[in-house]
Tab-separated table of C-alpha atoms in Angstrom:
chain	number	residue	atom	x	y	z
Z	448	GLY	CA	-25.926	-58.633	25.447
Z	449	VAL	CA	-26.899	-61.983	23.963
Z	450	GLU	CA	-24.066	-64.506	23.831
Z	451	ILE	CA	-23.752	-66.111	20.390
Z	452	PRO	CA	-21.913	-69.469	20.405
Z	453	ILE	CA	-18.977	-69.776	18.049
Z	454	HIS	CA	-19.139	-73.590	17.948
Z	455	ILE	CA	-21.882	-76.108	18.909
Z	456	TRP	CA	-21.397	-79.861	18.621
Z	457	TYR	CA	-24.046	-82.510	19.389
Z	458	ASP	CA	-23.615	-86.112	18.492
Z	459	GLY	CA	-25.714	-87.072	15.525
Z	460	TYR	CA	-26.551	-83.484	14.475
Z	461	PRO	CA	-24.854	-80.998	12.107
Z	462	THR	CA	-22.188	-78.820	13.688
Z	463	HIS	CA	-22.890	-75.078	14.072
Z	464	THR	CA	-20.028	-72.587	13.602
Z	465	GLY	CA	-20.108	-68.820	14.222
Z	466	GLU	CA	-19.865	-66.480	11.219
Z	467	ASN	CA	-16.285	-65.287	11.804
Z	468	TYR	CA	-15.013	-68.808	12.562
Z	469	VAL	CA	-16.253	-70.826	9.594
Z	470	GLY	CA	-13.502	-73.170	8.411
Z	471	ARG	CA	-11.238	-72.260	11.331
Z	472	VAL	CA	-12.734	-74.046	14.401
Z	473	ASP	CA	-13.600	-77.662	15.120
Z	474	ARG	CA	-13.734	-80.124	18.047
Z	475	VAL	CA	-10.415	-81.874	18.613
Z	476	ASN	CA	-10.029	-85.594	17.956
Z	477	PRO	CA	-11.761	-87.439	20.835
Z	478	ASN	CA	-8.781	-89.778	21.100
Z	479	SER	CA	-6.332	-86.945	21.693
Z	480	SER	CA	-4.949	-86.057	25.055
Z	481	TYR	CA	-6.789	-82.710	25.016
Z	482	GLY	CA	-10.159	-84.147	25.975
Z	483	GLN	CA	-13.345	-84.777	24.065
Z	484	ALA	CA	-14.739	-81.175	24.258
Z	485	SER	CA	-11.558	-79.232	23.497
Z	486	LEU	CA	-11.683	-76.686	20.625
Z	487	ASN	CA	-9.136	-76.496	17.823
Z	488	VAL	CA	-8.730	-72.992	16.315
Z	489	THR	CA	-6.653	-72.527	13.144
Z	490	SER	CA	-5.594	-69.490	11.086
Z	491	ILE	CA	-5.404	-67.384	14.219
Z	492	ARG	CA	-6.285	-63.739	13.811
Z	493	GLU	CA	-5.526	-60.797	16.051
Z	494	SER	CA	-9.261	-60.349	16.495
Z	495	ASP	CA	-9.427	-63.829	18.068
Z	496	ARG	CA	-7.852	-62.437	21.243
Z	497	GLY	CA	-10.158	-62.659	24.268
Z	498	TRP	CA	-12.008	-64.919	26.726
Z	499	TYR	CA	-13.552	-68.202	25.592
Z	500	ASN	CA	-16.195	-70.143	27.574
Z	501	CYS	CA	-16.783	-73.909	27.277
Z	502	ARG	CA	-20.081	-75.391	28.494
Z	503	VAL	CA	-21.081	-79.076	28.362
Z	504	PHE	CA	-24.734	-80.156	28.513
Z	505	PHE	CA	-25.850	-83.828	28.836
Z	506	LEU	CA	-29.303	-83.896	27.387
Z	507	ASN	CA	-29.819	-87.622	28.265
Z	508	ARG	CA	-29.203	-87.103	31.964
Z	509	SER	CA	-31.083	-85.490	34.770
Z	510	PRO	CA	-30.117	-81.868	35.305
Z	511	ALA	CA	-27.148	-81.482	37.609
Z	512	PRO	CA	-27.492	-79.446	40.749
Z	513	GLN	CA	-27.236	-75.712	39.983
Z	514	SER	CA	-23.717	-74.663	40.787
Z	515	SER	CA	-21.612	-71.732	39.614
Z	516	LYS	CA	-19.438	-74.126	37.607
Z	517	ASN	CA	-22.411	-75.653	35.832
Z	518	ILE	CA	-23.773	-72.228	35.024
Z	519	SER	CA	-20.560	-70.507	33.913
Z	520	GLY	CA	-18.606	-73.411	32.454
Z	521	SER	CA	-14.845	-73.249	32.021
Z	522	TRP	CA	-13.159	-69.965	30.982
Z	523	TYR	CA	-9.960	-69.677	28.935
Z	524	HIS	CA	-8.116	-66.563	27.748
Z	525	LEU	CA	-6.459	-66.492	24.326
Z	526	ASP	CA	-3.671	-63.969	23.939
Z	527	VAL	CA	-2.728	-63.467	20.259
Z	528	HIS	CA	0.707	-62.065	19.527
Z	529	ALA	CA	0.652	-59.633	16.564
Z	530	PRO	CA	3.175	-57.287	14.948
Z	531	PRO	CA	2.704	-53.523	15.401
Z	532	ARG	CA	0.441	-51.470	13.176
Z	533	PHE	CA	-0.006	-47.689	13.139
Z	534	THR	CA	-3.303	-46.233	14.268
Z	535	HIS	CA	-2.356	-42.552	13.886
Z	536	THR	CA	0.650	-40.732	12.439
Z	537	SER	CA	1.489	-37.189	11.384
Z	538	ASP	CA	1.423	-36.230	7.707
Z	539	ASP	CA	4.375	-37.255	5.581
Z	540	VAL	CA	5.432	-33.584	5.343
Z	541	VAL	CA	5.022	-31.001	8.097
Z	542	TYR	CA	5.692	-27.335	7.300
Z	543	THR	CA	6.763	-24.918	9.991
Z	544	LYS	CA	8.606	-21.656	10.581
Z	545	ILE	CA	11.643	-20.808	12.653
Z	546	GLY	CA	10.558	-20.140	16.238
Z	547	LYS	CA	7.278	-22.057	15.981
Z	548	ASN	CA	6.245	-25.206	17.945
Z	549	ILE	CA	5.236	-28.554	16.441
Z	550	ILE	CA	3.974	-31.942	17.694
Z	551	LEU	CA	4.663	-35.134	15.715
Z	552	HIS	CA	2.255	-38.011	16.402
Z	553	CYS	CA	2.897	-41.761	16.236
Z	554	ARG	CA	0.445	-44.247	17.752
Z	555	ALA	CA	0.610	-48.010	17.206
Z	556	GLU	CA	-0.921	-51.165	18.596
Z	557	GLY	CA	0.053	-54.825	18.625
Z	558	THR	CA	0.661	-57.738	21.038
Z	559	PRO	CA	2.746	-57.380	23.035
Z	560	ALA	CA	2.198	-53.614	23.163
Z	561	PRO	CA	4.832	-52.112	20.868
Z	562	GLU	CA	7.654	-49.876	22.025
Z	563	ILE	CA	7.907	-46.550	20.162
Z	564	VAL	CA	11.257	-44.865	19.526
Z	565	TRP	CA	12.152	-41.740	17.530
Z	566	TYR	CA	15.073	-41.006	15.214
Z	567	LYS	CA	16.130	-37.763	13.546
Z	568	ASP	CA	17.796	-38.546	10.259
Z	569	SER	CA	19.869	-41.597	11.340
Z	570	ASP	CA	20.363	-40.803	15.043
Z	571	PRO	CA	18.077	-41.363	18.054
Z	572	VAL	CA	16.257	-38.218	19.147
Z	573	GLN	CA	17.929	-36.744	22.217
Z	574	PRO	CA	15.507	-34.960	24.561
Z	575	SER	CA	16.525	-31.417	25.472
Z	576	VAL	CA	15.038	-28.177	26.732
Z	577	THR	CA	13.146	-27.769	23.441
Z	578	VAL	CA	12.720	-31.441	22.448
Z	579	SER	CA	10.646	-33.937	24.441
Z	580	ILE	CA	9.083	-37.373	23.904
Z	581	VAL	CA	5.838	-37.780	25.870
Z	582	ASN	CA	2.750	-39.970	26.224
Z	583	GLU	CA	4.684	-43.248	26.114
Z	584	GLY	CA	6.525	-42.150	23.004
Z	585	THR	CA	3.432	-41.363	20.943
Z	586	GLU	CA	4.266	-37.634	20.740
Z	587	LEU	CA	7.471	-35.853	19.807
Z	588	ARG	CA	7.274	-32.207	20.798
Z	589	ILE	CA	9.665	-29.573	19.447
Z	590	SER	CA	9.388	-25.985	20.648
Z	591	GLN	CA	11.047	-22.872	19.275
Z	592	ILE	CA	12.077	-24.569	16.032
Z	593	LYS	CA	15.666	-23.894	14.939
Z	594	ASN	CA	17.423	-24.620	11.653
Z	595	GLU	CA	19.089	-27.686	13.161
Z	596	ASP	CA	15.640	-29.127	13.987
Z	597	ILE	CA	14.778	-29.377	10.298
Z	598	GLY	CA	15.074	-32.870	8.829
Z	599	ASP	CA	13.553	-36.352	8.596
Z	600	TYR	CA	11.982	-37.788	11.759
Z	601	THR	CA	11.376	-41.545	11.899
Z	602	CYS	CA	8.937	-43.165	14.316
Z	603	ILE	CA	9.656	-46.883	14.912
Z	604	ALA	CA	7.079	-49.169	16.554
Z	605	ARG	CA	8.454	-52.599	17.511
Z	606	ASN	CA	7.635	-55.687	19.564
Z	607	GLY	CA	8.652	-59.347	19.510
Z	608	GLU	CA	6.537	-59.956	16.426
Z	609	GLY	CA	7.912	-57.266	14.152
Z	610	LYS	CA	8.850	-53.641	13.498
Z	611	ILE	CA	7.350	-50.828	11.384
Z	612	HIS	CA	8.376	-47.228	10.766
Z	613	HIS	CA	6.931	-43.933	9.510
Z	614	VAL	CA	8.987	-40.969	8.248
Z	615	VAL	CA	7.917	-37.343	8.672
Z	616	LYS	CA	9.763	-34.598	6.816
Z	617	VAL	CA	9.894	-31.322	8.762
Z	618	LEU	CA	10.455	-28.436	6.342
Z	619	ILE	CA	10.652	-24.680	6.630
Z	620	ALA	CA	7.598	-23.199	4.928
Z	621	GLY	CA	8.332	-20.519	2.342
Z	622	SER	CA	6.221	-18.059	0.390
Z	623	ALA	CA	5.624	-18.540	-3.300
Z	624	VAL	CA	8.300	-17.326	-5.714
Z	625	ILE	CA	7.731	-16.700	-9.417
Z	626	ILE	CA	10.614	-18.327	-11.293
Z	627	THR	CA	9.545	-17.693	-14.897
Z	628	PRO	CA	7.493	-14.489	-15.132
Z	629	PRO	CA	5.453	-13.486	-18.181
Z	630	GLN	CA	7.176	-11.239	-20.723
Z	631	ASN	CA	5.805	-8.480	-22.949
Z	632	MET	CA	4.776	-9.891	-26.293
Z	633	THR	CA	3.225	-8.909	-29.598
Z	634	LYS	CA	0.817	-11.242	-31.379
Z	635	VAL	CA	-1.311	-11.034	-34.509
Z	636	GLU	CA	-5.063	-11.443	-34.132
Z	637	GLY	CA	-6.004	-15.112	-34.432
Z	638	GLU	CA	-2.749	-16.479	-33.020
Z	639	LYS	CA	-2.313	-18.376	-29.739
Z	640	VAL	CA	-0.919	-16.594	-26.674
Z	641	LEU	CA	0.887	-18.393	-23.840
Z	642	PHE	CA	1.947	-16.313	-20.845
Z	643	PRO	CA	4.194	-18.370	-18.511
Z	644	CYS	CA	4.089	-17.973	-14.742
Z	645	GLU	CA	6.242	-20.763	-13.295
Z	646	TRP	CA	6.459	-20.718	-9.499
Z	647	ARG	CA	7.891	-22.577	-6.517
Z	648	ALA	CA	6.507	-22.682	-2.975
Z	649	LEU	CA	6.620	-24.665	0.277
Z	650	PRO	CA	3.982	-25.812	0.824
Z	651	SER	CA	3.199	-26.188	-2.837
Z	652	ASN	CA	-0.564	-25.712	-2.541
Z	653	ALA	CA	-0.364	-22.239	-4.067
Z	654	SER	CA	-3.177	-20.466	-5.875
Z	655	VAL	CA	-2.583	-18.630	-9.156
Z	656	VAL	CA	-4.845	-15.794	-10.318
Z	657	TRP	CA	-4.546	-13.940	-13.641
Z	658	LEU	CA	-5.857	-10.421	-14.199
Z	659	ARG	CA	-6.115	-8.112	-17.201
Z	660	ASP	CA	-5.942	-4.435	-16.378
Z	661	GLN	CA	-6.681	-5.281	-12.707
Z	662	ILE	CA	-9.775	-7.391	-13.548
Z	663	PRO	CA	-9.663	-11.203	-13.075
Z	664	VAL	CA	-9.678	-12.802	-16.517
Z	665	ARG	CA	-12.427	-15.211	-15.406
Z	666	GLN	CA	-14.700	-12.187	-14.956
Z	667	ILE	CA	-14.128	-10.844	-18.484
Z	668	SER	CA	-16.933	-12.242	-20.617
Z	669	SER	CA	-15.089	-11.674	-23.909
Z	670	LEU	CA	-12.287	-13.984	-22.701
Z	671	GLU	CA	-14.431	-16.635	-21.031
Z	672	THR	CA	-14.476	-19.196	-23.837
Z	673	ARG	CA	-10.942	-18.557	-25.094
Z	674	ILE	CA	-8.737	-18.878	-22.011
Z	675	GLU	CA	-7.132	-21.772	-20.174
Z	676	THR	CA	-5.331	-21.639	-16.826
Z	677	PRO	CA	-3.639	-25.040	-16.338
Z	678	ALA	CA	-2.167	-26.143	-13.012
Z	679	ASP	CA	1.341	-25.059	-14.005
Z	680	GLY	CA	0.286	-21.406	-13.653
Z	681	ASN	CA	0.354	-20.490	-17.344
Z	682	LEU	CA	-2.310	-18.430	-19.102
Z	683	ILE	CA	-3.384	-19.476	-22.596
Z	684	ILE	CA	-5.530	-17.301	-24.885
Z	685	ASN	CA	-6.595	-19.009	-28.088
Z	686	PRO	CA	-7.377	-17.399	-30.438
Z	687	VAL	CA	-6.357	-13.885	-29.437
Z	688	LYS	CA	-8.555	-10.950	-30.503
Z	689	SER	CA	-7.806	-7.292	-31.114
Z	690	ASP	CA	-9.430	-6.104	-27.882
Z	691	ASP	CA	-7.340	-8.516	-25.766
Z	692	SER	CA	-4.480	-6.004	-25.619
Z	693	GLY	CA	-3.625	-4.903	-22.094
Z	694	PHE	CA	-1.547	-5.539	-18.990
Z	695	TYR	CA	-1.747	-9.142	-17.765
Z	696	GLU	CA	-0.788	-9.841	-14.156
Z	697	CYS	CA	0.008	-13.201	-12.558
Z	698	ARG	CA	-0.574	-13.386	-8.774
Z	699	VAL	CA	0.729	-16.386	-6.806
Z	700	SER	CA	0.209	-17.091	-3.100
Z	701	ASN	CA	0.422	-20.104	-0.779
Z	702	GLY	CA	-0.782	-18.227	2.294
Z	703	ILE	CA	2.738	-17.660	3.618
Z	704	GLY	CA	4.274	-14.250	3.199
Z	705	GLY	CA	3.035	-11.791	0.619
Z	706	THR	CA	1.469	-12.425	-2.758
Z	707	GLN	CA	4.005	-12.544	-5.590
Z	708	THR	CA	3.101	-10.709	-8.790
Z	709	ALA	CA	4.472	-10.336	-12.306
Z	710	VAL	CA	3.070	-8.151	-15.097
Z	711	ALA	CA	3.481	-8.227	-18.877
Z	712	TYR	CA	1.863	-6.293	-21.712
Z	713	LEU	CA	0.113	-8.042	-24.576
Z	714	ASN	CA	0.104	-6.059	-27.809
Z	715	VAL	CA	-2.331	-7.505	-30.339
Z	716	GLU	CA	-1.838	-6.399	-33.931
Z	717	TYR	CA	-4.625	-6.666	-36.491
Z	718	PRO	CA	-5.560	-5.394	-39.971
Z	719	ALA	CA	-6.914	-1.865	-40.260
Z	720	GLU	CA	-10.691	-1.680	-39.955
Z	721	VAL	CA	-13.482	0.860	-40.232
Z	722	THR	CA	-15.337	0.944	-36.914
Z	723	TYR	CA	-18.172	3.339	-37.782
Z	724	THR	CA	-19.717	4.701	-40.974
Z	725	PRO	CA	-21.916	7.810	-40.749
Z	726	THR	CA	-24.662	7.680	-43.365
Z	727	VAL	CA	-24.404	11.408	-44.110
Z	728	GLN	CA	-21.557	13.873	-43.674
Z	729	TYR	CA	-21.771	17.615	-44.306
Z	730	LEU	CA	-19.099	19.894	-45.734
Z	731	PRO	CA	-19.176	23.719	-45.291
Z	732	HIS	CA	-19.254	25.557	-48.625
Z	733	ARG	CA	-16.146	27.692	-49.241
Z	734	LEU	CA	-14.571	26.628	-45.925
Z	735	ALA	CA	-12.193	23.823	-45.026
Z	736	GLY	CA	-13.984	20.523	-44.475
Z	737	VAL	CA	-13.229	16.957	-43.424
Z	738	VAL	CA	-14.736	13.701	-44.707
Z	739	ARG	CA	-14.158	11.442	-41.748
Z	740	CYS	CA	-13.110	7.791	-41.844
Z	741	TYR	CA	-13.366	6.188	-38.400
Z	742	ILE	CA	-10.458	3.744	-38.232
Z	743	MET	CA	-8.833	1.360	-35.777
Z	744	ALA	CA	-5.480	-0.147	-36.684
Z	745	ASN	CA	-2.495	-1.703	-34.942
Z	746	PRO	CA	0.106	-0.944	-36.105
Z	747	PRO	CA	-1.087	2.438	-37.471
Z	748	ILE	CA	-2.428	2.787	-40.983
Z	749	GLN	CA	-0.042	3.039	-43.918
Z	750	PHE	CA	-2.558	4.493	-46.344
Z	751	VAL	CA	-6.299	4.869	-47.016
Z	752	MET	CA	-7.914	4.231	-50.368
Z	753	TRP	CA	-10.814	6.602	-51.098
Z	754	THR	CA	-13.555	6.385	-53.722
Z	755	ARG	CA	-16.095	8.996	-54.827
Z	756	ASP	CA	-19.144	7.929	-56.778
Z	757	LYS	CA	-17.541	4.478	-57.203
Z	758	HIS	CA	-14.411	5.910	-58.803
Z	759	LEU	CA	-10.980	5.786	-57.239
Z	760	LEU	CA	-10.107	9.131	-55.674
Z	761	GLU	CA	-6.434	10.094	-55.620
Z	762	PRO	CA	-6.228	12.759	-52.884
Z	763	TYR	CA	-2.672	13.688	-53.765
Z	764	GLU	CA	-3.686	14.390	-57.354
Z	765	GLU	CA	-6.783	16.429	-56.440
Z	766	GLU	CA	-6.224	20.130	-55.852
Z	767	GLY	CA	-6.839	21.090	-52.232
Z	768	PHE	CA	-7.150	17.462	-51.007
Z	769	ALA	CA	-4.986	15.760	-48.375
Z	770	VAL	CA	-5.203	12.650	-46.205
Z	771	MET	CA	-4.838	13.383	-42.489
Z	772	ASN	CA	-2.787	11.216	-40.106
Z	773	ASN	CA	-5.979	9.548	-38.855
Z	774	GLY	CA	-7.002	8.635	-42.412
Z	775	SER	CA	-9.739	11.252	-42.811
Z	776	LEU	CA	-9.920	13.332	-45.995
Z	777	LEU	CA	-9.155	17.063	-45.652
Z	778	ILE	CA	-10.433	19.561	-48.239
Z	779	ASP	CA	-8.972	23.039	-47.780
Z	780	ARG	CA	-11.803	24.866	-49.616
Z	781	VAL	CA	-15.052	23.016	-50.206
Z	782	LYS	CA	-16.873	23.303	-53.538
Z	783	GLU	CA	-20.274	22.005	-54.560
Z	784	THR	CA	-18.538	19.574	-56.908
Z	785	HIS	CA	-17.138	17.777	-53.864
Z	786	GLN	CA	-20.558	16.258	-53.124
Z	787	GLY	CA	-20.992	12.561	-53.761
Z	788	GLN	CA	-20.911	9.015	-52.399
Z	789	TYR	CA	-17.613	8.352	-50.623
Z	790	THR	CA	-16.023	5.182	-49.241
Z	791	CYS	CA	-12.739	4.647	-47.420
Z	792	THR	CA	-10.602	1.507	-47.106
Z	793	PRO	CA	-7.738	1.655	-44.584
Z	794	TYR	CA	-4.596	-0.496	-44.811
Z	795	ASN	CA	-1.718	-1.258	-42.476
Z	796	VAL	CA	1.084	-3.823	-42.534
Z	797	HIS	CA	-1.470	-6.619	-41.926
Z	798	GLY	CA	-3.842	-5.437	-44.652
Z	799	THR	CA	-7.453	-4.397	-44.209
Z	800	LYS	CA	-10.684	-5.793	-42.791
Z	801	GLY	CA	-12.663	-4.099	-45.539
Z	802	SER	CA	-14.178	-0.861	-46.753
Z	803	SER	CA	-16.631	1.455	-45.095
Z	804	LEU	CA	-20.224	1.598	-46.226
Z	805	GLN	CA	-21.081	4.401	-48.615
Z	806	MET	CA	-21.223	7.852	-47.038
Z	807	GLN	CA	-23.367	10.572	-48.608
Z	808	VAL	CA	-21.300	13.780	-48.527
Z	809	ILE	CA	-23.452	16.913	-48.882
Z	810	VAL	CA	-22.126	20.465	-49.324
Z	811	LYS	CA	-24.127	23.127	-47.450
Z	812	GLU	CA	-23.703	26.724	-46.448
Z	813	PRO	CA	-22.083	27.005	-43.002
Z	814	PRO	CA	-23.454	29.056	-40.130
Z	815	LYS	CA	-22.107	32.566	-39.668
Z	816	PHE	CA	-21.801	35.019	-36.818
Z	817	ASP	CA	-24.258	37.906	-36.935
Z	818	VAL	CA	-23.036	39.355	-33.635
Z	819	THR	CA	-19.426	38.953	-32.555
Z	820	PRO	CA	-17.672	39.976	-29.344
Z	821	GLU	CA	-15.227	42.853	-29.223
Z	822	PRO	CA	-11.592	41.786	-29.375
Z	823	MET	CA	-11.095	42.881	-25.747
Z	824	TYR	CA	-13.153	43.695	-22.645
Z	825	GLN	CA	-12.093	45.440	-19.437
Z	826	SER	CA	-13.998	45.060	-16.186
Z	827	LYS	CA	-13.540	46.100	-12.566
Z	828	LEU	CA	-13.431	43.645	-9.696
Z	829	GLY	CA	-16.959	42.842	-8.469
Z	830	ALA	CA	-18.665	44.292	-11.546
Z	831	SER	CA	-20.927	42.454	-14.000
Z	832	LEU	CA	-19.908	41.834	-17.588
Z	833	GLU	CA	-21.916	40.844	-20.676
Z	834	ILE	CA	-20.219	39.713	-23.902
Z	835	PRO	CA	-22.627	39.287	-26.853
Z	836	CYS	CA	-22.339	36.504	-29.424
Z	837	SER	CA	-24.864	34.994	-31.825
Z	838	ALA	CA	-24.882	33.122	-35.122
Z	839	ILE	CA	-27.371	32.237	-37.826
Z	840	ALA	CA	-27.660	29.391	-40.304
Z	841	PRO	CA	-29.088	29.338	-43.833
Z	842	ASN	CA	-32.317	27.541	-44.615
Z	843	GLY	CA	-32.109	23.765	-44.582
Z	844	THR	CA	-29.652	23.509	-41.705
Z	845	ASN	CA	-30.053	23.486	-37.958
Z	846	SER	CA	-29.632	26.654	-35.942
Z	847	PRO	CA	-26.126	26.793	-34.519
Z	848	LEU	CA	-25.536	26.016	-30.859
Z	849	ILE	CA	-23.585	28.714	-29.001
Z	850	THR	CA	-21.155	27.634	-26.262
Z	851	TRP	CA	-18.379	29.463	-24.409
Z	852	HIS	CA	-14.990	28.134	-23.286
Z	853	ARG	CA	-11.778	29.448	-21.825
Z	854	ARG	CA	-8.818	28.883	-24.106
Z	855	ASP	CA	-6.704	27.674	-21.191
Z	856	GLY	CA	-9.199	24.857	-20.538
Z	857	LYS	CA	-10.311	26.084	-17.113
Z	858	THR	CA	-13.945	25.460	-16.192
Z	859	LEU	CA	-16.320	28.412	-16.093
Z	860	PRO	CA	-17.724	28.900	-12.549
Z	861	ARG	CA	-21.399	27.969	-12.714
Z	862	ASP	CA	-22.384	30.111	-9.750
Z	863	ARG	CA	-21.338	33.348	-11.517
Z	864	VAL	CA	-21.328	32.589	-15.245
Z	865	ARG	CA	-24.305	31.967	-17.538
Z	866	VAL	CA	-24.907	31.836	-21.282
Z	867	VAL	CA	-28.108	33.666	-22.215
Z	868	GLU	CA	-29.167	33.558	-25.885
Z	869	GLY	CA	-25.525	33.193	-26.858
Z	870	SER	CA	-24.194	36.024	-24.693
Z	871	LEU	CA	-21.696	35.342	-21.907
Z	872	MET	CA	-22.888	36.828	-18.584
Z	873	ILE	CA	-20.343	37.116	-15.744
Z	874	GLU	CA	-21.467	38.396	-12.341
Z	875	ASN	CA	-19.167	39.658	-9.571
Z	876	VAL	CA	-16.038	39.601	-11.720
Z	877	HIS	CA	-13.043	37.944	-10.027
Z	878	GLU	CA	-9.384	38.386	-10.821
Z	879	SER	CA	-9.426	34.727	-11.932
Z	880	ASP	CA	-11.741	35.734	-14.820
Z	881	PHE	CA	-8.762	37.268	-16.612
Z	882	GLY	CA	-7.920	35.425	-19.847
Z	883	GLU	CA	-8.974	34.502	-23.385
Z	884	TYR	CA	-12.482	33.225	-24.136
Z	885	GLU	CA	-13.973	31.508	-27.178
Z	886	CYS	CA	-17.499	31.809	-28.517
Z	887	VAL	CA	-18.192	28.588	-30.421
Z	888	ALA	CA	-21.057	28.313	-32.922
Z	889	SER	CA	-21.671	24.840	-34.324
Z	890	ASN	CA	-24.214	22.831	-36.244
Z	891	GLU	CA	-24.074	19.714	-38.413
Z	892	VAL	CA	-22.239	21.583	-41.173
Z	893	ALA	CA	-19.433	23.456	-39.434
Z	894	THR	CA	-18.043	24.829	-36.189
Z	895	LEU	CA	-16.988	28.491	-35.999
Z	896	VAL	CA	-14.902	30.087	-33.244
Z	897	PHE	CA	-14.463	33.738	-32.266
Z	898	THR	CA	-11.931	34.743	-29.597
Z	899	THR	CA	-11.980	37.666	-27.162
Z	900	LYS	CA	-9.976	38.714	-24.089
Z	901	ILE	CA	-11.060	39.849	-20.633
Z	902	TYR	CA	-8.864	42.128	-18.508
Z	903	VAL	CA	-9.713	42.780	-14.867
Z	904	GLU	CA	-8.907	46.261	-13.508
Z	905	GLY	CA	-7.592	46.496	-9.974
Z	906	ALA	CA	-6.491	42.888	-9.940
Z	907	PRO	CA	-3.016	42.014	-8.627
Z	908	PRO	CA	-0.335	41.847	-11.313
Z	909	GLN	CA	-0.686	38.824	-13.561
Z	910	ALA	CA	2.063	36.843	-15.198
Z	911	PRO	CA	2.907	38.070	-18.708
Z	912	TYR	CA	0.436	36.773	-21.262
Z	913	ASN	CA	0.978	35.803	-24.915
Z	914	VAL	CA	4.719	36.369	-24.723
Z	915	THR	CA	6.624	36.674	-28.007
Z	916	GLY	CA	10.102	37.906	-28.763
Z	917	SER	CA	12.824	38.598	-31.269
Z	918	ALA	CA	16.581	38.476	-30.914
Z	919	SER	CA	19.583	40.079	-32.572
Z	920	VAL	CA	23.282	39.777	-31.952
Z	921	PHE	CA	23.306	42.271	-29.079
Z	922	HIS	CA	19.778	42.299	-27.597
Z	923	VAL	CA	16.466	40.493	-27.164
Z	924	THR	CA	13.077	42.189	-27.463
Z	925	LEU	CA	10.042	40.679	-25.710
Z	926	TYR	CA	6.385	41.484	-26.353
Z	927	TRP	CA	3.472	40.459	-24.154
Z	928	MET	CA	-0.056	41.268	-23.152
Z	929	PRO	CA	-0.442	42.588	-19.589
């Protein structure tokens, strides 16, 4: 490359000094014993180490014969002594496991070249079958880590100009442990919730994830703007809402061992509220009827205040009226005078969120069966069986819908059972068809149920059905249907 002079002196002209040498180089005093062209360098730096070339040109003389000395000048080498400095070291903390291998690094430079030595705690490292110092001391290798290998390792780099050291802590890595798990708690809507999840881990770069009912809380849109998950692992919900109730799970992992989990239940209490108000409700004339109030409350309701036609209704003072456990109004025999505009207002220990809208309660004639099944039917295995059932409704109401169900809740087999114009049609009767069946007729006014039984001839013996009994001092009498 191009050689750039670091210092040029010519009598009668300004001196030129190289960029990195400004203020640090100058020609020595001509009267000194070092000679008129000698160079004085001050504030020596380690980067000043290297070869220096001095060339003298006499511009007022004829060129000298070309010789190697005239061309190359005089060469001098400057060796700068400097204390050690590290160029590469291992991290301050190294995590490992029993039985694993590790390499600790320690590289340094300086003039003279520094010597590197290793200490464990306060003693020099002693090479062994599993411990070795290689690459001129720049690497300490430990294989098949044992408990006694755990500790502080110090790398010392030293020369005649100074000494430096670097300490590496070798620690056994451990999986995360939850120290303070969340606990079940009850809060009132609007309060602040803080679920703790304090943990310890080596290394400590653990991740903490919170879930509600197995769904990460960050993926629940209703929580998005109300939660905080600070670095300490806690979960904060502020303010808490009624639908925040659920199981909250803290999961902690640092990639070593299994994920640690802790679960707690959050119970959010809130004032009783009406969740839905039907505009119209129908009551069946001369039958029992229910005016429904759709309520949510935690804790459960204490009472419900009812009004009819804007007057307070006292169910316990009205003949045939009662308030059900769910807050709805039960009338044991509906009369036309029970029509009107109703409202309900539920209360619990925290009060109420308000009343329902007005509900128009209309009394109408209920549907009625015009064809009912027989109380009992007998059929042979493999035969077909038809059980009639139909219902009618008075003018002004919808025709009733006919459905069939088994009283034991079992599903009717679709491949053999059909409902045709209200009648139950069973093909290829099986022994499993034995049991009680319900014909259900329903419309907007009422739901009616008629029950019948099916017995299957030739079927294997069945367990006793509809067992009842009576007892005296000396004997017990049992009754059942075969």
